JSON list of C-alpha atoms in Angstrom, two decimals:
[
{"chain": "A", "resi": 1, "resn": "MET", "atom": "CA", "xyz": [-8.83, 13.14, 1.98]},
{"chain": "A", "resi": 2, "resn": "GLN", "atom": "CA", "xyz": [-6.41, 11.86, -0.64]},
{"chain": "A", "resi": 3, "resn": "LEU", "atom": "CA", "xyz": [-3.39, 9.77, 0.32]},
{"chain": "A", "resi": 4, "resn": "ARG", "atom": "CA", "xyz": [-0.57, 9.46, -2.20]},
{"chain": "A", "resi": 5, "resn": "PHE", "atom": "CA", "xyz": [1.58, 6.38, -1.81]},
{"chain": "A", "resi": 6, "resn": "ALA", "atom": "CA", "xyz": [3.25, 6.59, -5.21]},
{"chain": "A", "resi": 7, "resn": "VAL", "atom": "CA", "xyz": [6.53, 7.78, -3.68]},
{"chain": "A", "resi": 8, "resn": "LEU", "atom": "CA", "xyz": [6.81, 4.48, -1.79]},
{"chain": "A", "resi": 9, "resn": "MET", "atom": "CA", "xyz": [7.72, 2.59, -4.95]},
{"chain": "A", "resi": 10, "resn": "LEU", "atom": "CA", "xyz": [9.87, 5.24, -6.61]},
{"chain": "A", "resi": 11, "resn": "ALA", "atom": "CA", "xyz": [11.86, 6.41, -3.60]},
{"chain": "A", "resi": 12, "resn": "PRO", "atom": "CA", "xyz": [14.49, 3.63, -3.94]},
{"chain": "A", "resi": 13, "resn": "LEU", "atom": "CA", "xyz": [14.95, 4.57, -7.61]},
{"chain": "A", "resi": 14, "resn": "ALA", "atom": "CA", "xyz": [15.45, 8.23, -6.77]},
{"chain": "A", "resi": 15, "resn": "ILE", "atom": "CA", "xyz": [17.91, 7.44, -3.98]},
{"chain": "A", "resi": 16, "resn": "ALA", "atom": "CA", "xyz": [19.90, 5.11, -6.25]},
{"chain": "A", "resi": 17, "resn": "ALA", "atom": "CA", "xyz": [19.95, 7.71, -9.01]},
{"chain": "A", "resi": 18, "resn": "CYS", "atom": "CA", "xyz": [21.23, 10.42, -6.67]},
{"chain": "A", "resi": 19, "resn": "ALA", "atom": "CA", "xyz": [23.75, 8.28, -4.84]},
{"chain": "A", "resi": 20, "resn": "SER", "atom": "CA", "xyz": [25.47, 6.17, -7.46]},
{"chain": "A", "resi": 21, "resn": "GLN", "atom": "CA", "xyz": [23.92, 6.42, -10.91]},
{"chain": "A", "resi": 22, "resn": "PRO", "atom": "CA", "xyz": [23.51, 9.42, -13.16]},
{"chain": "A", "resi": 23, "resn": "ARG", "atom": "CA", "xyz": [20.11, 8.19, -14.41]},
{"chain": "A", "resi": 24, "resn": "ILE", "atom": "CA", "xyz": [17.45, 5.64, -13.56]},
{"chain": "A", "resi": 25, "resn": "ALA", "atom": "CA", "xyz": [16.53, 2.75, -15.84]},
{"chain": "A", "resi": 26, "resn": "ARG", "atom": "CA", "xyz": [13.84, 3.69, -18.35]},
{"chain": "A", "resi": 27, "resn": "THR", "atom": "CA", "xyz": [11.43, 1.85, -20.59]},
{"chain": "A", "resi": 28, "resn": "THR", "atom": "CA", "xyz": [11.46, 2.37, -24.36]},
{"chain": "A", "resi": 29, "resn": "ASP", "atom": "CA", "xyz": [8.83, 5.11, -23.97]},
{"chain": "A", "resi": 30, "resn": "GLY", "atom": "CA", "xyz": [11.01, 7.00, -21.47]},
{"chain": "A", "resi": 31, "resn": "LYS", "atom": "CA", "xyz": [9.13, 6.16, -18.26]},
{"chain": "A", "resi": 32, "resn": "PRO", "atom": "CA", "xyz": [10.92, 4.86, -15.13]},
{"chain": "A", "resi": 33, "resn": "ASP", "atom": "CA", "xyz": [11.31, 1.10, -15.46]},
{"chain": "A", "resi": 34, "resn": "LEU", "atom": "CA", "xyz": [9.65, -0.54, -12.46]},
{"chain": "A", "resi": 35, "resn": "ASN", "atom": "CA", "xyz": [9.85, -4.08, -13.82]},
{"chain": "A", "resi": 36, "resn": "GLY", "atom": "CA", "xyz": [11.24, -6.43, -11.23]},
{"chain": "A", "resi": 37, "resn": "ILE", "atom": "CA", "xyz": [10.83, -7.69, -7.71]},
{"chain": "A", "resi": 38, "resn": "TRP", "atom": "CA", "xyz": [10.40, -5.13, -4.92]},
{"chain": "A", "resi": 39, "resn": "GLU", "atom": "CA", "xyz": [10.02, -5.18, -1.16]},
{"chain": "A", "resi": 40, "resn": "ALA", "atom": "CA", "xyz": [9.27, -2.28, 1.13]},
{"chain": "A", "resi": 41, "resn": "MET", "atom": "CA", "xyz": [11.34, -2.30, 4.31]},
{"chain": "A", "resi": 42, "resn": "GLY", "atom": "CA", "xyz": [9.79, -0.67, 7.34]},
{"chain": "A", "resi": 43, "resn": "SER", "atom": "CA", "xyz": [7.01, -0.86, 9.87]},
{"chain": "A", "resi": 44, "resn": "ALA", "atom": "CA", "xyz": [4.16, 0.83, 7.98]},
{"chain": "A", "resi": 45, "resn": "ASN", "atom": "CA", "xyz": [2.23, -2.45, 8.01]},
{"chain": "A", "resi": 46, "resn": "TRP", "atom": "CA", "xyz": [1.97, -2.12, 11.80]},
{"chain": "A", "resi": 47, "resn": "ASN", "atom": "CA", "xyz": [1.14, 1.58, 11.87]},
{"chain": "A", "resi": 48, "resn": "LEU", "atom": "CA", "xyz": [1.46, 4.33, 9.28]},
{"chain": "A", "resi": 49, "resn": "GLU", "atom": "CA", "xyz": [1.89, 6.89, 12.06]},
{"chain": "A", "resi": 50, "resn": "PRO", "atom": "CA", "xyz": [4.96, 7.10, 14.33]},
{"chain": "A", "resi": 51, "resn": "HIS", "atom": "CA", "xyz": [4.71, 4.47, 17.07]},
{"chain": "A", "resi": 52, "resn": "ILE", "atom": "CA", "xyz": [6.66, 2.95, 19.93]},
{"chain": "A", "resi": 53, "resn": "ALA", "atom": "CA", "xyz": [7.36, -0.76, 20.34]},
{"chain": "A", "resi": 54, "resn": "GLN", "atom": "CA", "xyz": [4.60, -2.51, 22.21]},
{"chain": "A", "resi": 55, "resn": "ALA", "atom": "CA", "xyz": [3.33, -5.91, 23.19]},
{"chain": "A", "resi": 56, "resn": "GLY", "atom": "CA", "xyz": [1.00, -7.49, 20.69]},
{"chain": "A", "resi": 57, "resn": "PRO", "atom": "CA", "xyz": [-2.57, -8.56, 21.40]},
{"chain": "A", "resi": 58, "resn": "LEU", "atom": "CA", "xyz": [-1.40, -12.01, 22.56]},
{"chain": "A", "resi": 59, "resn": "PRO", "atom": "CA", "xyz": [1.04, -11.41, 25.46]},
{"chain": "A", "resi": 60, "resn": "GLN", "atom": "CA", "xyz": [1.72, -15.15, 25.77]},
{"chain": "A", "resi": 61, "resn": "MET", "atom": "CA", "xyz": [3.60, -14.91, 22.44]},
{"chain": "A", "resi": 62, "resn": "GLY", "atom": "CA", "xyz": [6.16, -12.56, 23.99]},
{"chain": "A", "resi": 63, "resn": "ALA", "atom": "CA", "xyz": [8.57, -10.95, 21.50]},
{"chain": "A", "resi": 64, "resn": "LEU", "atom": "CA", "xyz": [7.25, -13.14, 18.69]},
{"chain": "A", "resi": 65, "resn": "GLY", "atom": "CA", "xyz": [3.93, -11.27, 18.75]},
{"chain": "A", "resi": 66, "resn": "ALA", "atom": "CA", "xyz": [5.34, -7.83, 19.56]},
{"chain": "A", "resi": 67, "resn": "ILE", "atom": "CA", "xyz": [4.82, -4.73, 17.43]},
{"chain": "A", "resi": 68, "resn": "PRO", "atom": "CA", "xyz": [8.12, -3.07, 16.43]},
{"chain": "A", "resi": 69, "resn": "ALA", "atom": "CA", "xyz": [8.64, 0.68, 16.77]},
{"chain": "A", "resi": 70, "resn": "GLY", "atom": "CA", "xyz": [8.53, 2.78, 13.64]},
{"chain": "A", "resi": 71, "resn": "PRO", "atom": "CA", "xyz": [9.01, 6.37, 12.50]},
{"chain": "A", "resi": 72, "resn": "GLY", "atom": "CA", "xyz": [5.78, 6.47, 10.47]},
{"chain": "A", "resi": 73, "resn": "VAL", "atom": "CA", "xyz": [5.30, 7.41, 6.83]},
{"chain": "A", "resi": 74, "resn": "VAL", "atom": "CA", "xyz": [2.52, 10.01, 7.04]},
{"chain": "A", "resi": 75, "resn": "GLU", "atom": "CA", "xyz": [3.50, 13.53, 6.08]},
{"chain": "A", "resi": 76, "resn": "GLY", "atom": "CA", "xyz": [3.11, 15.62, 9.24]},
{"chain": "A", "resi": 77, "resn": "GLY", "atom": "CA", "xyz": [3.12, 12.49, 11.44]},
{"chain": "A", "resi": 78, "resn": "ARG", "atom": "CA", "xyz": [-0.62, 11.99, 11.95]},
{"chain": "A", "resi": 79, "resn": "ILE", "atom": "CA", "xyz": [-3.52, 11.12, 9.68]},
{"chain": "A", "resi": 80, "resn": "PRO", "atom": "CA", "xyz": [-5.93, 14.09, 9.93]},
{"chain": "A", "resi": 81, "resn": "TYR", "atom": "CA", "xyz": [-8.98, 12.14, 11.09]},
{"chain": "A", "resi": 82, "resn": "THR", "atom": "CA", "xyz": [-12.22, 13.77, 12.18]},
{"chain": "A", "resi": 83, "resn": "ALA", "atom": "CA", "xyz": [-13.16, 13.00, 15.80]},
{"chain": "A", "resi": 84, "resn": "ALA", "atom": "CA", "xyz": [-15.58, 10.30, 14.65]},
{"chain": "A", "resi": 85, "resn": "ALA", "atom": "CA", "xyz": [-13.03, 8.67, 12.35]},
{"chain": "A", "resi": 86, "resn": "ALA", "atom": "CA", "xyz": [-10.34, 8.73, 15.09]},
{"chain": "A", "resi": 87, "resn": "ALA", "atom": "CA", "xyz": [-12.81, 7.02, 17.43]},
{"chain": "A", "resi": 88, "resn": "LYS", "atom": "CA", "xyz": [-13.44, 4.36, 14.77]},
{"chain": "A", "resi": 89, "resn": "ARG", "atom": "CA", "xyz": [-9.69, 3.84, 14.31]},
{"chain": "A", "resi": 90, "resn": "ASP", "atom": "CA", "xyz": [-9.27, 3.44, 18.09]},
{"chain": "A", "resi": 91, "resn": "GLU", "atom": "CA", "xyz": [-12.16, 0.97, 18.19]},
{"chain": "A", "resi": 92, "resn": "ASN", "atom": "CA", "xyz": [-10.59, -0.97, 15.31]},
{"chain": "A", "resi": 93, "resn": "LYS", "atom": "CA", "xyz": [-7.28, -1.12, 17.17]},
{"chain": "A", "resi": 94, "resn": "ALA", "atom": "CA", "xyz": [-8.96, -2.33, 20.37]},
{"chain": "A", "resi": 95, "resn": "HIS", "atom": "CA", "xyz": [-10.54, -5.18, 18.37]},
{"chain": "A", "resi": 96, "resn": "TRP", "atom": "CA", "xyz": [-7.60, -5.82, 16.09]},
{"chain": "A", "resi": 97, "resn": "LEU", "atom": "CA", "xyz": [-7.66, -9.63, 16.10]},
{"chain": "A", "resi": 98, "resn": "GLU", "atom": "CA", "xyz": [-11.36, -9.78, 15.32]},
{"chain": "A", "resi": 99, "resn": "ARG", "atom": "CA", "xyz": [-11.42, -7.02, 12.67]},
{"chain": "A", "resi": 100, "resn": "ASP", "atom": "CA", "xyz": [-8.10, -6.73, 10.84]},
{"chain": "A", "resi": 101, "resn": "PRO", "atom": "CA", "xyz": [-8.62, -8.15, 7.32]},
{"chain": "A", "resi": 102, "resn": "LEU", "atom": "CA", "xyz": [-5.17, -9.80, 7.45]},
{"chain": "A", "resi": 103, "resn": "ALA", "atom": "CA", "xyz": [-6.00, -11.55, 10.73]},
{"chain": "A", "resi": 104, "resn": "LYS", "atom": "CA", "xyz": [-9.01, -13.02, 8.91]},
{"chain": "A", "resi": 105, "resn": "CYS", "atom": "CA", "xyz": [-6.82, -14.10, 5.94]},
{"chain": "A", "resi": 106, "resn": "TYR", "atom": "CA", "xyz": [-8.54, -11.65, 3.57]},
{"chain": "A", "resi": 107, "resn": "MET", "atom": "CA", "xyz": [-6.65, -9.75, 0.88]},
{"chain": "A", "resi": 108, "resn": "PRO", "atom": "CA", "xyz": [-4.60, -6.87, 2.28]},
{"chain": "A", "resi": 109, "resn": "GLY", "atom": "CA", "xyz": [-6.04, -4.18, 0.02]},
{"chain": "A", "resi": 110, "resn": "VAL", "atom": "CA", "xyz": [-4.27, -1.16, -1.36]},
{"chain": "A", "resi": 111, "resn": "PRO", "atom": "CA", "xyz": [-1.89, 0.39, -0.47]},
{"chain": "A", "resi": 112, "resn": "ARG", "atom": "CA", "xyz": [-1.24, -2.02, 2.42]},
{"chain": "A", "resi": 113, "resn": "ALA", "atom": "CA", "xyz": [-0.24, -4.92, 0.17]},
{"chain": "A", "resi": 114, "resn": "THR", "atom": "CA", "xyz": [2.70, -2.84, -1.08]},
{"chain": "A", "resi": 115, "resn": "TYR", "atom": "CA", "xyz": [4.30, -2.35, 2.33]},
{"chain": "A", "resi": 116, "resn": "LEU", "atom": "CA", "xyz": [3.75, -5.78, 3.85]},
{"chain": "A", "resi": 117, "resn": "PRO", "atom": "CA", "xyz": [7.03, -7.51, 4.68]},
{"chain": "A", "resi": 118, "resn": "GLN", "atom": "CA", "xyz": [6.85, -9.77, 1.62]},
{"chain": "A", "resi": 119, "resn": "PRO", "atom": "CA", "xyz": [8.11, -9.10, -1.91]},
{"chain": "A", "resi": 120, "resn": "PHE", "atom": "CA", "xyz": [5.95, -8.20, -4.89]},
{"chain": "A", "resi": 121, "resn": "GLN", "atom": "CA", "xyz": [6.64, -8.24, -8.61]},
{"chain": "A", "resi": 122, "resn": "VAL", "atom": "CA", "xyz": [5.88, -5.49, -11.11]},
{"chain": "A", "resi": 123, "resn": "THR", "atom": "CA", "xyz": [5.40, -6.32, -14.79]},
{"chain": "A", "resi": 124, "resn": "GLN", "atom": "CA", "xyz": [5.15, -3.02, -16.67]},
{"chain": "A", "resi": 125, "resn": "GLU", "atom": "CA", "xyz": [3.81, -2.35, -20.14]},
{"chain": "A", "resi": 126, "resn": "ARG", "atom": "CA", "xyz": [2.66, 0.89, -21.77]},
{"chain": "A", "resi": 127, "resn": "GLN", "atom": "CA", "xyz": [-1.06, 0.28, -21.29]},
{"chain": "A", "resi": 128, "resn": "SER", "atom": "CA", "xyz": [-1.03, -1.62, -18.00]},
{"chain": "A", "resi": 129, "resn": "MET", "atom": "CA", "xyz": [0.97, -2.93, -15.10]},
{"chain": "A", "resi": 130, "resn": "LEU", "atom": "CA", "xyz": [0.52, -6.15, -13.21]},
{"chain": "A", "resi": 131, "resn": "ILE", "atom": "CA", "xyz": [1.55, -6.10, -9.57]},
{"chain": "A", "resi": 132, "resn": "ALA", "atom": "CA", "xyz": [1.69, -9.61, -8.08]},
{"chain": "A", "resi": 133, "resn": "TYR", "atom": "CA", "xyz": [2.10, -9.86, -4.31]},
{"chain": "A", "resi": 134, "resn": "GLU", "atom": "CA", "xyz": [3.48, -12.83, -2.44]},
{"chain": "A", "resi": 135, "resn": "PHE", "atom": "CA", "xyz": [0.91, -12.38, 0.32]},
{"chain": "A", "resi": 136, "resn": "ALA", "atom": "CA", "xyz": [-2.21, -14.45, -0.42]},
{"chain": "A", "resi": 137, "resn": "GLY", "atom": "CA", "xyz": [-1.50, -14.41, -4.15]},
{"chain": "A", "resi": 138, "resn": "ALA", "atom": "CA", "xyz": [-2.99, -10.93, -4.36]},
{"chain": "A", "resi": 139, "resn": "THR", "atom": "CA", "xyz": [-2.72, -9.16, -7.71]},
{"chain": "A", "resi": 140, "resn": "ARG", "atom": "CA", "xyz": [-3.55, -5.74, -9.15]},
{"chain": "A", "resi": 141, "resn": "ILE", "atom": "CA", "xyz": [-3.92, -4.65, -12.72]},
{"chain": "A", "resi": 142, "resn": "VAL", "atom": "CA", "xyz": [-3.14, -0.95, -13.12]},
{"chain": "A", "resi": 143, "resn": "TYR", "atom": "CA", "xyz": [-4.72, 0.45, -16.27]},
{"chain": "A", "resi": 144, "resn": "MET", "atom": "CA", "xyz": [-2.49, 3.23, -17.57]},
{"chain": "A", "resi": 145, "resn": "ASP", "atom": "CA", "xyz": [-3.86, 6.44, -19.12]},
{"chain": "A", "resi": 146, "resn": "GLN", "atom": "CA", "xyz": [-7.48, 5.24, -19.16]},
{"chain": "A", "resi": 147, "resn": "PRO", "atom": "CA", "xyz": [-9.16, 7.69, -16.74]},
{"chain": "A", "resi": 148, "resn": "GLN", "atom": "CA", "xyz": [-12.67, 6.91, -18.03]},
{"chain": "A", "resi": 149, "resn": "LEU", "atom": "CA", "xyz": [-12.44, 3.12, -17.54]},
{"chain": "A", "resi": 150, "resn": "PRO", "atom": "CA", "xyz": [-15.19, 2.30, -15.01]},
{"chain": "A", "resi": 151, "resn": "ALA", "atom": "CA", "xyz": [-14.90, -0.13, -12.12]},
{"chain": "A", "resi": 152, "resn": "GLN", "atom": "CA", "xyz": [-17.02, -3.25, -12.60]},
{"chain": "A", "resi": 153, "resn": "VAL", "atom": "CA", "xyz": [-17.24, -4.37, -8.96]},
{"chain": "A", "resi": 154, "resn": "ASP", "atom": "CA", "xyz": [-15.76, -3.51, -5.55]},
{"chain": "A", "resi": 155, "resn": "SER", "atom": "CA", "xyz": [-12.78, -5.68, -4.59]},
{"chain": "A", "resi": 156, "resn": "TRP", "atom": "CA", "xyz": [-10.09, -5.90, -1.93]},
{"chain": "A", "resi": 157, "resn": "MET", "atom": "CA", "xyz": [-7.40, -4.68, -4.33]},
{"chain": "A", "resi": 158, "resn": "GLY", "atom": "CA", "xyz": [-9.66, -2.02, -5.87]},
{"chain": "A", "resi": 159, "resn": "HIS", "atom": "CA", "xyz": [-9.93, -0.57, -9.36]},
{"chain": "A", "resi": 160, "resn": "ASN", "atom": "CA", "xyz": [-6.52, 0.89, -10.28]},
{"chain": "A", "resi": 161, "resn": "LEU", "atom": "CA", "xyz": [-6.10, 3.70, -12.81]},
{"chain": "A", "resi": 162, "resn": "GLY", "atom": "CA", "xyz": [-2.49, 4.83, -13.30]},
{"chain": "A", "resi": 163, "resn": "ARG", "atom": "CA", "xyz": [-0.74, 7.76, -14.90]},
{"chain": "A", "resi": 164, "resn": "TRP", "atom": "CA", "xyz": [2.69, 9.31, -14.83]},
{"chain": "A", "resi": 165, "resn": "ASP", "atom": "CA", "xyz": [3.28, 12.72, -13.25]},
{"chain": "A", "resi": 166, "resn": "GLY", "atom": "CA", "xyz": [6.83, 13.30, -14.44]},
{"chain": "A", "resi": 167, "resn": "ASP", "atom": "CA", "xyz": [8.75, 10.34, -13.00]},
{"chain": "A", "resi": 168, "resn": "THR", "atom": "CA", "xyz": [6.14, 9.65, -10.30]},
{"chain": "A", "resi": 169, "resn": "LEU", "atom": "CA", "xyz": [3.67, 6.83, -10.85]},
{"chain": "A", "resi": 170, "resn": "VAL", "atom": "CA", "xyz": [0.27, 7.95, -9.53]},
{"chain": "A", "resi": 171, "resn": "ILE", "atom": "CA", "xyz": [-2.38, 5.25, -9.07]},
{"chain": "A", "resi": 172, "resn": "ASP", "atom": "CA", "xyz": [-5.91, 6.31, -8.21]},
{"chain": "A", "resi": 173, "resn": "VAL", "atom": "CA", "xyz": [-7.68, 3.45, -6.48]},
{"chain": "A", "resi": 174, "resn": "THR", "atom": "CA", "xyz": [-11.47, 3.28, -6.29]},
{"chain": "A", "resi": 175, "resn": "ALA", "atom": "CA", "xyz": [-14.03, 0.53, -5.74]},
{"chain": "A", "resi": 176, "resn": "GLN", "atom": "CA", "xyz": [-12.28, -1.00, -2.74]},
{"chain": "A", "resi": 177, "resn": "VAL", "atom": "CA", "xyz": [-14.14, -3.16, -0.26]},
{"chain": "A", "resi": 178, "resn": "ALA", "atom": "CA", "xyz": [-15.11, -0.85, 2.61]},
{"chain": "A", "resi": 179, "resn": "ASP", "atom": "CA", "xyz": [-13.46, -3.10, 5.24]},
{"chain": "A", "resi": 180, "resn": "THR", "atom": "CA", "xyz": [-9.94, -2.44, 3.91]},
{"chain": "A", "resi": 181, "resn": "TRP", "atom": "CA", "xyz": [-7.45, -1.25, 6.55]},
{"chain": "A", "resi": 182, "resn": "LEU", "atom": "CA", "xyz": [-4.22, 0.67, 5.93]},
{"chain": "A", "resi": 183, "resn": "ASP", "atom": "CA", "xyz": [-2.33, -1.06, 8.77]},
{"chain": "A", "resi": 184, "resn": "SER", "atom": "CA", "xyz": [-2.69, -3.23, 11.87]},
{"chain": "A", "resi": 185, "resn": "ALA", "atom": "CA", "xyz": [-3.27, -0.16, 14.09]},
{"chain": "A", "resi": 186, "resn": "GLY", "atom": "CA", "xyz": [-6.81, 0.16, 12.71]},
{"chain": "A", "resi": 187, "resn": "ASN", "atom": "CA", "xyz": [-6.15, 3.04, 10.32]},
{"chain": "A", "resi": 188, "resn": "PHE", "atom": "CA", "xyz": [-8.64, 2.95, 7.48]}
]
């Protein structure tokens, strides 16, 4: 299964271009200019799939620990898990506080770091991009147009190989630590 999260970063550019500007900002080589500070607004960090508001795992925290409702960001509404994978996701959710990498103060992994409720900065060059996240000082280097560049080790933020598909930035991520979650609902 391949998940494409590239639209997450470019959607605000496309909306701005359609609504108020004739064209989006571009780099000297004609690519969309992503340089700057970004923040995704939404509830994907809690659950990528549509979900209702619910109490968090610590009821004594009341509204402070609650999980907000959200429309989801998965095309078709649900991640197409096999029965075994859905069971694993449900087990993860039942043991959220013990297993969620963020609850353990580990790096968020990719793509989760991009839709946490903290800003991140993109520094874009022709051959690479640096994405620096506020959360835990996490960073990613995206190597552009180098499809044969091998991963050296597995890491929380993975090995990131980028390319442009028209105006869409596509980043293929490999060599991620196996414990990476996509959200707090146990999706992996």
